XYZ file of C-alpha atoms in Angstrom:
651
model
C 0.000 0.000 0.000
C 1.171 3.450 -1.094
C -0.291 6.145 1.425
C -0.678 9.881 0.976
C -1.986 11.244 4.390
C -3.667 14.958 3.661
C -4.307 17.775 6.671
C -4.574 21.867 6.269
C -2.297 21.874 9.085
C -0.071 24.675 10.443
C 2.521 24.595 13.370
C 0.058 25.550 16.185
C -1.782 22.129 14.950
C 1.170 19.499 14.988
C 1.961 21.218 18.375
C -1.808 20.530 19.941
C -3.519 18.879 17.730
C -4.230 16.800 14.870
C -0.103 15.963 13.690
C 0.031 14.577 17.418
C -2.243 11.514 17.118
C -1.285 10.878 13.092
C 2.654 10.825 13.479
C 2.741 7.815 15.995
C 0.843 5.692 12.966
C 2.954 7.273 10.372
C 5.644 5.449 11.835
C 3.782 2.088 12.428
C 2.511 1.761 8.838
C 6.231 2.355 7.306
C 7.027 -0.366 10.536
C 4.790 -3.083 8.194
C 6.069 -1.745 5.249
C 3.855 0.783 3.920
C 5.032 3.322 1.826
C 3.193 6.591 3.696
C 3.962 10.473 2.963
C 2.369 13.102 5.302
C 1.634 16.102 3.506
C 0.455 19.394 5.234
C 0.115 23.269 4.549
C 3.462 23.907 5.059
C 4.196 21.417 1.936
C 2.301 23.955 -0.400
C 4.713 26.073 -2.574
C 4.245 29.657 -3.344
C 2.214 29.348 -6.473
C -0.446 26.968 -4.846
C -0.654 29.396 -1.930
C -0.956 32.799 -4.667
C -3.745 30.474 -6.560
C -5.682 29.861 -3.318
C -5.298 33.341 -1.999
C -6.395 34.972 -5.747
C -9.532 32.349 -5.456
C -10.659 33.436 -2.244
C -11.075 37.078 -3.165
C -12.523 36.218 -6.177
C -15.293 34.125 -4.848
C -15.874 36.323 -1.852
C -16.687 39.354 -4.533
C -18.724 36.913 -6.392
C -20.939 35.338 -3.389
C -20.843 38.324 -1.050
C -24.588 40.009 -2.228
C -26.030 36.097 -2.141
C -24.197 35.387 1.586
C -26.390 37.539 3.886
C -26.098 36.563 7.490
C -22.705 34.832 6.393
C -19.228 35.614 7.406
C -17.852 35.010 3.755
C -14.491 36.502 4.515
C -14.201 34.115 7.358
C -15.837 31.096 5.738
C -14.478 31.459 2.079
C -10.779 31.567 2.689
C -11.102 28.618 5.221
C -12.979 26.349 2.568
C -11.039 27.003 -0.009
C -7.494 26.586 2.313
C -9.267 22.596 1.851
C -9.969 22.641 -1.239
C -6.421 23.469 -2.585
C -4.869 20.945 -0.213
C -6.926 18.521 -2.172
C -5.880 19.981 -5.453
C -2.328 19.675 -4.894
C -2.722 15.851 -3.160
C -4.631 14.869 -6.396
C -1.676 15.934 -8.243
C 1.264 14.506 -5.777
C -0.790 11.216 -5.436
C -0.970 10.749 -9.425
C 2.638 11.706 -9.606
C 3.925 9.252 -6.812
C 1.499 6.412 -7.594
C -0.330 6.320 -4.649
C -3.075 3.752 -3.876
C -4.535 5.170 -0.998
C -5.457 8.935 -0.374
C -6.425 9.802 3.472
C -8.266 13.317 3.331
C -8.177 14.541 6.744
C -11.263 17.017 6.227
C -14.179 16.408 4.029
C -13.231 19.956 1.480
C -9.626 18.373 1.400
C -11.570 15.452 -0.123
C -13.783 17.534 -2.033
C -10.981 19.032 -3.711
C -9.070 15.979 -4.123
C -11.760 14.057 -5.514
C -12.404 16.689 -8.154
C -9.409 17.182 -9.110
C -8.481 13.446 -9.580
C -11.464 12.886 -11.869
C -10.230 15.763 -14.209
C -6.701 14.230 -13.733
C -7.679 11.184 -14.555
C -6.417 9.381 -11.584
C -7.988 6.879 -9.468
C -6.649 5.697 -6.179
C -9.070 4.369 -2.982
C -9.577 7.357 -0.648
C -11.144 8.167 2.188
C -12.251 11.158 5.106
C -11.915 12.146 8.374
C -14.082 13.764 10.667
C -12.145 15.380 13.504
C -15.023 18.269 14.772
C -18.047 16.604 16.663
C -20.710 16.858 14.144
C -20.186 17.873 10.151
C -17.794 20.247 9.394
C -19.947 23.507 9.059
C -20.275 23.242 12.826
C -17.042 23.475 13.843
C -17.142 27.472 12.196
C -20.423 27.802 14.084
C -18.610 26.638 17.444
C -15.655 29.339 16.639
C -18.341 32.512 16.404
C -18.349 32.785 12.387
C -21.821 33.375 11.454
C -23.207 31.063 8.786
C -26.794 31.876 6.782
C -28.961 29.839 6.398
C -28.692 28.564 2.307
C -25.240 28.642 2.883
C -25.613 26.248 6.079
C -27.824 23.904 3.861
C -25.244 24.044 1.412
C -22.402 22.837 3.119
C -24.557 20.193 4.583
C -25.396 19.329 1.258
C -21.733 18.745 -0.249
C -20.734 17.435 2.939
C -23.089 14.727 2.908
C -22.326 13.710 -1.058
C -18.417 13.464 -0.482
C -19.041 11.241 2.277
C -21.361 8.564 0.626
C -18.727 8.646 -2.328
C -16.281 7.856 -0.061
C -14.061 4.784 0.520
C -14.114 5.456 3.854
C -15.367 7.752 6.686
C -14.024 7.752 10.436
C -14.459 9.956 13.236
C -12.555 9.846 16.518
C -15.327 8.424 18.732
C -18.561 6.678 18.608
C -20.192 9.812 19.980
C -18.799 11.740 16.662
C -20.249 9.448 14.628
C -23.221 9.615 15.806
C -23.597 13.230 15.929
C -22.352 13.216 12.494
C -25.273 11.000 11.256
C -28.082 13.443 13.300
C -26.152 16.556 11.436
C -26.449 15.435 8.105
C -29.606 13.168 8.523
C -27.763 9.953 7.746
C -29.757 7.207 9.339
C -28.782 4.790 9.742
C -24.952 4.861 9.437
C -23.210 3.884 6.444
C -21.084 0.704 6.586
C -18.172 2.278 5.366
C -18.477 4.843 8.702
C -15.924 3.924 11.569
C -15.183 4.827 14.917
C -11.565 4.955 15.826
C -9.622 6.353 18.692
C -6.534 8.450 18.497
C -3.630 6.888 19.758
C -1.916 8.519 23.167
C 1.209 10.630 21.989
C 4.370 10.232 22.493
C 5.658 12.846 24.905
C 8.614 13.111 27.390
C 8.201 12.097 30.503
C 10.348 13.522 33.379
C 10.816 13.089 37.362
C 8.390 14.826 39.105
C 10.174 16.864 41.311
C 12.840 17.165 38.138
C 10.186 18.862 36.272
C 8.691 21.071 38.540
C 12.612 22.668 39.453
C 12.598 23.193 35.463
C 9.304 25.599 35.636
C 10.395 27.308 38.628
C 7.638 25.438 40.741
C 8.474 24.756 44.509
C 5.033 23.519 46.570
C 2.752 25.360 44.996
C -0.063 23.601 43.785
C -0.354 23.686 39.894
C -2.989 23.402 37.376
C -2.601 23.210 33.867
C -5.041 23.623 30.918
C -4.208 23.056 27.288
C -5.008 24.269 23.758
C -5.645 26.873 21.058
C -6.626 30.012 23.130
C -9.873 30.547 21.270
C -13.288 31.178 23.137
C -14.754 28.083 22.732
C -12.160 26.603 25.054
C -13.342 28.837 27.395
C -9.955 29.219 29.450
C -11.672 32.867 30.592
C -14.196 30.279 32.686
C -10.873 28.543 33.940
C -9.308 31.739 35.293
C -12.287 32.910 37.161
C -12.606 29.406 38.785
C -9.102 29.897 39.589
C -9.356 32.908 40.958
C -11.765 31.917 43.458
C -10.173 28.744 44.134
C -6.864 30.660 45.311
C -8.790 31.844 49.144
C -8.849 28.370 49.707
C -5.498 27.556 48.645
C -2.948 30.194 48.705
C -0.167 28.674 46.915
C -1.198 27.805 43.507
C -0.290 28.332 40.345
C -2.109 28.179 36.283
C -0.827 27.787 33.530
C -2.273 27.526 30.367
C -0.338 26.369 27.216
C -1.595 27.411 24.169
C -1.362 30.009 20.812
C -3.235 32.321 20.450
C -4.351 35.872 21.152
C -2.871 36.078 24.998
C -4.142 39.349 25.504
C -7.807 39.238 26.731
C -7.204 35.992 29.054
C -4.057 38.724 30.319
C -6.388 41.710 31.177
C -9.091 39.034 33.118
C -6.204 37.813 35.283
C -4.979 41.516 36.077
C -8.800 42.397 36.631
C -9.309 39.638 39.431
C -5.813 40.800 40.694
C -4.374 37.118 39.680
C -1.717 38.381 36.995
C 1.111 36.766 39.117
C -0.297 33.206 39.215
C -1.362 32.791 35.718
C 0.840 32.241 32.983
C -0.146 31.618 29.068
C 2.274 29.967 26.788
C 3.247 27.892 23.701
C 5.568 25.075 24.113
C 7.271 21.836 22.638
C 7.692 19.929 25.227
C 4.280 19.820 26.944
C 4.802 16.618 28.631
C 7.422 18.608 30.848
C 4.067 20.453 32.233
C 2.166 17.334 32.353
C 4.866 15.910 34.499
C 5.111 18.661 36.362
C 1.199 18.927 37.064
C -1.279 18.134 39.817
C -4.579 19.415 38.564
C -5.531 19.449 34.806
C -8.870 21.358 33.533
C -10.566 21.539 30.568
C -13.385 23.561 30.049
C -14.183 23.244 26.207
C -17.369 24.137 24.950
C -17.004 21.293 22.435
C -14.725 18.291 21.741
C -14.594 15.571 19.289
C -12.500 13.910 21.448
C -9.758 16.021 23.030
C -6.243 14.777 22.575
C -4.891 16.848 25.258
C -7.535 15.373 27.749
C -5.911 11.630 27.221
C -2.430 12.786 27.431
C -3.196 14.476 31.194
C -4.133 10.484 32.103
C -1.965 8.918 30.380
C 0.464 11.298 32.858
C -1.566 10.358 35.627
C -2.569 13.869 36.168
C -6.286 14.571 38.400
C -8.297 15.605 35.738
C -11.647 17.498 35.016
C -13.682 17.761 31.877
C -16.597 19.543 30.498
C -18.936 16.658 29.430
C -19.132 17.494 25.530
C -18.980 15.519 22.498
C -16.716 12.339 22.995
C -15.022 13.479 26.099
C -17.141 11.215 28.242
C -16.127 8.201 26.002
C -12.860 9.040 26.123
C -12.087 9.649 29.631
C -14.166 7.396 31.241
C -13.662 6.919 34.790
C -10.385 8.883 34.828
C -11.501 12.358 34.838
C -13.898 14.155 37.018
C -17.064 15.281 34.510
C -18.415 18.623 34.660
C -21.579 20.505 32.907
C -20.247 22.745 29.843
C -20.112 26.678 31.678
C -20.972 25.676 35.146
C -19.008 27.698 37.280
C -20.309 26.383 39.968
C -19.780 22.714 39.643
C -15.950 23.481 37.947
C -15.172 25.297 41.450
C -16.495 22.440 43.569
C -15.176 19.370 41.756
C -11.048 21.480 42.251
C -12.128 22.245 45.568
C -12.202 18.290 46.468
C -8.652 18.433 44.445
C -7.070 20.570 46.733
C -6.867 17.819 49.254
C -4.028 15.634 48.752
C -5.562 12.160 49.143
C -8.914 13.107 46.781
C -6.332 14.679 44.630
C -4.170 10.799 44.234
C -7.493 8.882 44.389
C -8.031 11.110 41.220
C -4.460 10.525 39.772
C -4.885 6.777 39.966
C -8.275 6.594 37.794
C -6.476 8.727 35.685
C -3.615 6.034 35.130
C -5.338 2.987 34.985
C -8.163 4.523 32.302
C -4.702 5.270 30.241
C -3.558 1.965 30.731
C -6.667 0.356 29.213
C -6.536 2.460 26.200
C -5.778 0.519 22.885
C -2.266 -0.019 21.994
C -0.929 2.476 19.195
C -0.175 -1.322 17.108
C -3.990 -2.327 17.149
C -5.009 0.533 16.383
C -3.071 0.177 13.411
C -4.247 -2.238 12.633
C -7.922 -0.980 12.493
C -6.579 1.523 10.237
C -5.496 -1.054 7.817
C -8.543 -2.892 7.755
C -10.386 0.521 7.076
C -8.342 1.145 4.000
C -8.522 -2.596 2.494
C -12.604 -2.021 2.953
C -13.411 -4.457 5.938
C -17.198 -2.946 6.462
C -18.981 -1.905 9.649
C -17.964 0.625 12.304
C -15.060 -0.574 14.239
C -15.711 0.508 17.840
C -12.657 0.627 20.212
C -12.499 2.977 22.861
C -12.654 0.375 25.841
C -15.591 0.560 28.117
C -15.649 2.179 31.549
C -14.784 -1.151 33.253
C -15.032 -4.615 32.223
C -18.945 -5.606 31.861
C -18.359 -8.954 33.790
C -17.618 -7.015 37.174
C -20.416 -4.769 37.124
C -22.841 -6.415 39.056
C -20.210 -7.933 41.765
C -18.994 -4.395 42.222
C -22.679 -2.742 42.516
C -25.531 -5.067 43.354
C -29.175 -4.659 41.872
C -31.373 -2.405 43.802
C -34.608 -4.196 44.944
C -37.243 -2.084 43.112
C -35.810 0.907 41.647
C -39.205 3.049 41.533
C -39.340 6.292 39.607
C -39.414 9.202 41.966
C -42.283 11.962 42.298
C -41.883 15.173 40.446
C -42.801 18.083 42.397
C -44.638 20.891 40.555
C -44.497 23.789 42.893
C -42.502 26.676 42.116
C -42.386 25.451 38.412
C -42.130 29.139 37.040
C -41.834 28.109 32.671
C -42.392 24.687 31.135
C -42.152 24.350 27.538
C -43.348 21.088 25.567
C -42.263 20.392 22.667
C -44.733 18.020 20.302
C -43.288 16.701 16.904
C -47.209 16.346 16.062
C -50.777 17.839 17.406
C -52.173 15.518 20.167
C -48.609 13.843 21.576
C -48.559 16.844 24.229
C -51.931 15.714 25.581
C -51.900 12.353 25.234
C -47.729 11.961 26.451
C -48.174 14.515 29.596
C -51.810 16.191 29.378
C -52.528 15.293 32.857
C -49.175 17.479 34.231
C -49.585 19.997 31.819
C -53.265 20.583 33.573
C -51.550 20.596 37.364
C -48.747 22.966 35.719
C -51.053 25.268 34.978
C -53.387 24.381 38.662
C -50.095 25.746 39.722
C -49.931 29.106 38.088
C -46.894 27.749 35.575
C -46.008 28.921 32.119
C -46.710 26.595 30.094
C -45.819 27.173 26.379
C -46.103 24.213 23.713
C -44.035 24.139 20.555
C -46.105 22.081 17.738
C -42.976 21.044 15.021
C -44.978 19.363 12.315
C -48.322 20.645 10.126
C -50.003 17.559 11.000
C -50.744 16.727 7.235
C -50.505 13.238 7.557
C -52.894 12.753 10.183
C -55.821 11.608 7.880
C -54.672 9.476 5.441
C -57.731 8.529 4.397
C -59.587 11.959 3.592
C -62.546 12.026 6.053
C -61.661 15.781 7.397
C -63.765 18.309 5.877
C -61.755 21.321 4.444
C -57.663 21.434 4.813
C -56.116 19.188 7.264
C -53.846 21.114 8.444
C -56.088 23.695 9.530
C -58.517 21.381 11.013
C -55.650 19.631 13.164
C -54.412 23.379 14.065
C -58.164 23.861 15.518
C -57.955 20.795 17.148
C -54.764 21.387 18.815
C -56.051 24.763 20.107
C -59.557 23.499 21.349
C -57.760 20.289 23.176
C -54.849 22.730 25.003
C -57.848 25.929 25.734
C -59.063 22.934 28.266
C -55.793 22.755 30.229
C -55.844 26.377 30.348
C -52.835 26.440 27.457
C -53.244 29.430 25.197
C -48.970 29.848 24.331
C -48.527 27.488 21.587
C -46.158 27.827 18.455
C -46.737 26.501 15.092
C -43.313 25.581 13.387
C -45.404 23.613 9.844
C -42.715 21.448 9.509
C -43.869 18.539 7.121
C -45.946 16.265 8.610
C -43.525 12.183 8.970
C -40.685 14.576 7.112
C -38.686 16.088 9.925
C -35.120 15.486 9.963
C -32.927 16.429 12.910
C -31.986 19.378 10.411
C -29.610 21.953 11.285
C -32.727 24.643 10.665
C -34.692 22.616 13.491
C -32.162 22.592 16.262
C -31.751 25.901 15.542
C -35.155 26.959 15.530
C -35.847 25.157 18.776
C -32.613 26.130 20.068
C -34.126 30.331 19.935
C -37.427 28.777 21.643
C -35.685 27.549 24.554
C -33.319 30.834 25.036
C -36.074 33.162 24.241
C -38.373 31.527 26.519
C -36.243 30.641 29.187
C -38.479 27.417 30.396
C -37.121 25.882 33.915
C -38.668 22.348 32.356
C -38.780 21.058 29.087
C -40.990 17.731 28.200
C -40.081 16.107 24.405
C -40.356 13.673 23.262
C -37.285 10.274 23.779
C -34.670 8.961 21.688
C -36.021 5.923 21.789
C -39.615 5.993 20.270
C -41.415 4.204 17.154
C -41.858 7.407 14.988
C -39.273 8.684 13.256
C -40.295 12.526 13.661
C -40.157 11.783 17.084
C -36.628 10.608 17.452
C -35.753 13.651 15.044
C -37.063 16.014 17.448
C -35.503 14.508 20.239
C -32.220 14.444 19.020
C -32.506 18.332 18.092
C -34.034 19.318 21.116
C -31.138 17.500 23.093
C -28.828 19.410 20.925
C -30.106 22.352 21.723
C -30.281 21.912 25.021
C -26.944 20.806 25.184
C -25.850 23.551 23.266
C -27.554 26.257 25.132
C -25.183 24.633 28.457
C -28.451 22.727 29.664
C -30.399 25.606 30.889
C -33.864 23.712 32.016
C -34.528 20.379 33.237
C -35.128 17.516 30.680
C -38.365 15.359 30.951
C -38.378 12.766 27.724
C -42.278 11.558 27.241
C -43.876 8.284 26.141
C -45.791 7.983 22.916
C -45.317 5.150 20.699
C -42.928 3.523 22.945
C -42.484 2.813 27.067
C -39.428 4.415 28.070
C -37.183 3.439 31.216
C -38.832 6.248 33.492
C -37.081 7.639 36.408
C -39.823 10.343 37.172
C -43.434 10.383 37.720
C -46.556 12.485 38.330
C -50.060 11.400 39.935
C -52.691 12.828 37.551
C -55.554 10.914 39.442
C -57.127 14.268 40.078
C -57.048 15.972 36.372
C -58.206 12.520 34.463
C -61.193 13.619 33.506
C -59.661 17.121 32.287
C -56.862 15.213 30.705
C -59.351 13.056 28.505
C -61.998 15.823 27.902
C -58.878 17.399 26.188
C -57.252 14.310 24.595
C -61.106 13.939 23.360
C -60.532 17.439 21.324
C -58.739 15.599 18.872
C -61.537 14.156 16.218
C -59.722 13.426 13.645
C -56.904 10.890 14.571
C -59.682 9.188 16.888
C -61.412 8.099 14.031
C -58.801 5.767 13.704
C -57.664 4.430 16.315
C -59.003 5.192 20.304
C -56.061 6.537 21.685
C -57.451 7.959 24.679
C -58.245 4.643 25.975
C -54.610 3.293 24.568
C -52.909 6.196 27.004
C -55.586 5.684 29.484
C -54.330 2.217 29.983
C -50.718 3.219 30.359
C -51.518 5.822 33.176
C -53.263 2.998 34.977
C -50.405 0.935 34.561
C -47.839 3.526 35.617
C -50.037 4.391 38.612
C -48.377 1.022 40.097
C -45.603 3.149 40.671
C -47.732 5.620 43.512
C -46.178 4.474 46.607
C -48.432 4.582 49.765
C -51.509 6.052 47.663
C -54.571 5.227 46.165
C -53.813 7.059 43.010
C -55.430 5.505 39.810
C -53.339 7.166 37.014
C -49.986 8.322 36.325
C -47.771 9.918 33.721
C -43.946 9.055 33.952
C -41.082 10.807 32.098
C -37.561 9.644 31.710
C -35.502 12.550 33.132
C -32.303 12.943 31.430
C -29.394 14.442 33.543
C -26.300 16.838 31.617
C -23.536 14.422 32.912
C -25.054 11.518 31.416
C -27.079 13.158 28.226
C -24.622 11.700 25.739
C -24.542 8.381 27.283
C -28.221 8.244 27.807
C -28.988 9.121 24.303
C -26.570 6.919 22.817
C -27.910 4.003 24.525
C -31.870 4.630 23.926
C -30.399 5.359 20.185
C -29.029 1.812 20.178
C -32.403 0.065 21.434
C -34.112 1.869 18.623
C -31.486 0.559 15.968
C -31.992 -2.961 17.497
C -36.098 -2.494 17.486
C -35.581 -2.003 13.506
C -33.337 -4.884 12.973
């Protein structure tokens, strides 16, 4: 095999990122024999680099009056950086013979791919997905605004290079997966894979050696790592760690990094800390590593996070936002923390301070490292990607071995779903992928909500078009099931509801959806949000769970998350005795005529609240709704799983 291996990469890159996890295989497919060259931006000569620069301005001038609400200037130069990186590997790889192409960004791919067909040249080649999600969102993550038609766009090209593909991996199951909900690819492709990085090879020095090298006596330090850009959100770390200093004097931070120093500078002078933070770029980062006793990060969003597997692989007490693949990744080595919680970042390095918390933390750390695959079967994997073996390959190891988890932590008896209080509930906002699943999924709390004096505002996502298939409506549909919806929530005392008309058994979990739900939950602020679960029969459903998670996550989980049973029983961990609104609750399920004309549905959900009410302890209630409520520590792990049971229920 002859292997051309293609990033945009520049020097802050190899130094944090990407060139970190690919030069370790590099060197283990030339090991087996492999012919491989690594080619980068700094391989470009000066005429590819006047050509790109030249096509940039040209298309920004061309697409700037059809852009509106688009950062072109940002967005065009960065696309077509990709593009001529895949020019010039077309070129090199029809030059030096080479079988296999590894495009590590789908543009590079576009532009190789392109390229090769007007060169004539055909070699197997394949993509990488290193942001969490498609590759518009990692400029959407960084601040650059993105329209729209150009979002759809992208989505659109995206989504053709990869089914033309030979092959498409992404660092962690997690990043698949959100890569399937971002471009609506359902289900996954068998030439998608799931492969983790391999842990870097750093330098590893003494302790005490180490810490004499950085000027360090007993001060306690804490390091954080990466590109100093504001979705890293190292301004969050500083004002943690400036709070965290009254409780521990001697400290130090130190955050390694390129970037714009300045701003992160001028916070640490403004909170009087300018003497105990430092922010630089260095080399040899496992001098720090070896040196540290606390590592942070705090990123908004991570694919996986290379830097967060080299801090255990040093045995270094760690804590990580939960986002994107981090949780799969770390495992049980790193303390997890909600994405911007102040709160819970200061707490969790509070417990580090103490010296035995702190080692407890350093030896989860280790051993999670020491279960991570070796760099040689991982190559492995890599070879069987490029000779075509089909199906995701999934290796990041599990938390702990599945034999011991029942020895270590015995069954509960009855694990009973707990009651919800609804006092003090001041917003609740339901979202419905169809009229009648927010009556007939959690009618009966909506009603005490509003007994309550609550909020209550209900988001409606589809037109309901499909909801007589067989004609007997008189007049449109759509407006009929509108009237219906209005009539059944006027009973409950509901008169907030949104209409978003999305096609009725057509939603996708569509970049315009999360966003659009994504403005509903920030404008309205809800302190509860009911939706419906992952793991449900109807596809619209799932769709609008998924985007209303990703909003939600997104947004840095600003309400509590209730997921709601329709076409499918969920695993409920919450519950709500509605013996006292049931007639209320059918009266308004009753509203809808035109769905109960085929089938009774009001008696079908009757039946389940009579079943749930099993779950009343020490009452004689006679109906319950229950709701699966999903927790920001363990949303990704949650979803994943009730994503899984739904795969299995179509197989």
């Amino acid at each position: 095999m002859k292997l051309l291996i293609v990033t945009r990469e520049e020097k802050a890159d190899k130094r944090y990122g990407l060139g970190k996890s690919i030069t370790p295989l590099v060197e283990l497919f030339r090991q087996r024999g492999h012919d491989v060259e690594y080619l980068s931006t700094e391989t470009l000569g000066p005429r590819s680099l006047i050509w790109r620069d030249r096509i940039s301005r040209l298309l920004i001038r061309a697409f700037k009056p059809w852009c509106r609400y688009t950062d072109i200037h940002a967005l065009v130069p960065g696309i077509i950086e990709r593009i001529t990186m895949g020019r010039f590997a077309a070129g090199l790889a029809k030059k030096g013979g080479f079988t296999h192409v590894h495009c590590h960004d789908p543009f590079i791919a576009t532009g190789f791919r392109w390229s090769s067909f007007f060169m004539r040249h055909r070699s197997r080649w394949g993509v990488s997905e290193h942001g969490f999600g498609c590759y518009v969102q990692a400029f959407i993550d960084e601040g650059i605004p993105v329209g729209k038609h150009v979002n759809a766009f992208l989505h659109k090209r995206e989504r053709n290079v990869l089914k033309r593909a030979h092959w498409v991996v992404a660092p962690t199951r997690a990043s698949l997966l959100q890569l399937q909900r971002d471009l609506g690819v359902y289900p996954a492709p068998s030439h998608w894979h799931a492969i983790a990085h391999p842990p870097t090879t750093l330098s590893h020095y003494d302790r005490d050696n180490a810490r004499r090298q950085l000027g360090i006596g007993e001060e306690l330090l804490i390091i954080g790592v990466g590109r100093l850009i504001p979705l890293k959100r190292f301004d969050l770390l500083i004002r943690v760690f400036a709070r965290l200093k009254d409780s521990q004097p001697a400290m130090q931070l130190r955050i390694l990094g390129e970037g714009d120093t300045a701003p992160l500078l001028e916070l640490a002078r403004e909170l009087e800390i300018e003497e105990r933070v430092t922010l630089t770029a260095t080399d040899d980062i496992g001098l720090y590593y070896s040196a540290a006793d606390i590592y942070v990060s705090c990123s908004q969003t991570e694919s996986f996070g290379m830097a967060n597997l080299e801090a255990l692989c040093f045995g270094v007490a760690s804590v990580c936002t939960a986002v994107g693949g981090v949780p799969e990744v770390v495992g049980s080595g790193a303390t997890l923390v909600a994405v911007d919680d102040e709160g819970s970042l200061l707490n969790r390095l509070s417990g580090l301070v103490h010296p035995r918390r702190r080692s407890e933390a350093a030896g989860q750390a280790l051993a999670r490292s020491l279960a991570w695959p070796s760099p040689e079967s991982l190559t492995t994997a890599w070879l069987e990607v490029y000779q075509g073996v089909p199906n995701s390959i999934m290796i990041i190891p599990e938390q702990r071995p599945r034999s011991t988890v029942y020895a270590e932590e015995p069954l509960s008896l009855l694990p009973l779903p707990t009651a919800l209080s609804l006092e003090n509930v001041g917003r609740v906002l339901v979202i419905a992928p169809h009229p009648d699943d927010e009556i007939l999924s959690c009618g009966g709390t909506v009603a005490l909500l509003r007994r309550n004096g609550s909020h209550v505002k209900v988001v409606v996502v589809t037109d309901g078009g499909a909801g007589d298939p067989d004609g007997t409506a008189d007049g449109d549909i759509v407006e009929t099931r509108r009237a219906e919806c209005q009539r059944a929530l006027a009973v409950l005392g509901v008169e907030d509801i949104v209409f978003l008309q999305e096609k009725d058994t057509g939603v996708e979990n569509s970049p315009e959806i999360r966003e659009q739900l994504r403005g509903l939950v920030s404008d309205f602020g809800p302190d509860w949000i009911f939706s419906p679960a992952p793991l449900d029969l109807h596809r619209d459903h799932v769709n609008v769970s998924l985007a209303t998670i990703h909003a939600w996550q997104s947004l840095g989980f600003p309400a509590r998350l209730f997921a709601y049973e329709t076409w499918c029983a969920l695993p409920v961990n919450r519950l709500v005795d509605i013996t006292s609104v049931r007639e209320l609750r059918e009266a308004s399920a009753r509203c809808y005529e035109t769905p109960l004309k085929y089938c009774d549905y009001v008696e079908a959900f009757n039946g389940l609240a009579r079943y749930r009410s099993l779950y009343i302890e020490k009452s004689h209630g006679q109906d319950a709704e229950t709701f699966l409520e999903i927790l920001p520590l363990q949303s990704v792990e949650v979803t994943d799983n009730l994503l899984s049971l739904r795969k299995y229920q179509e197989l």
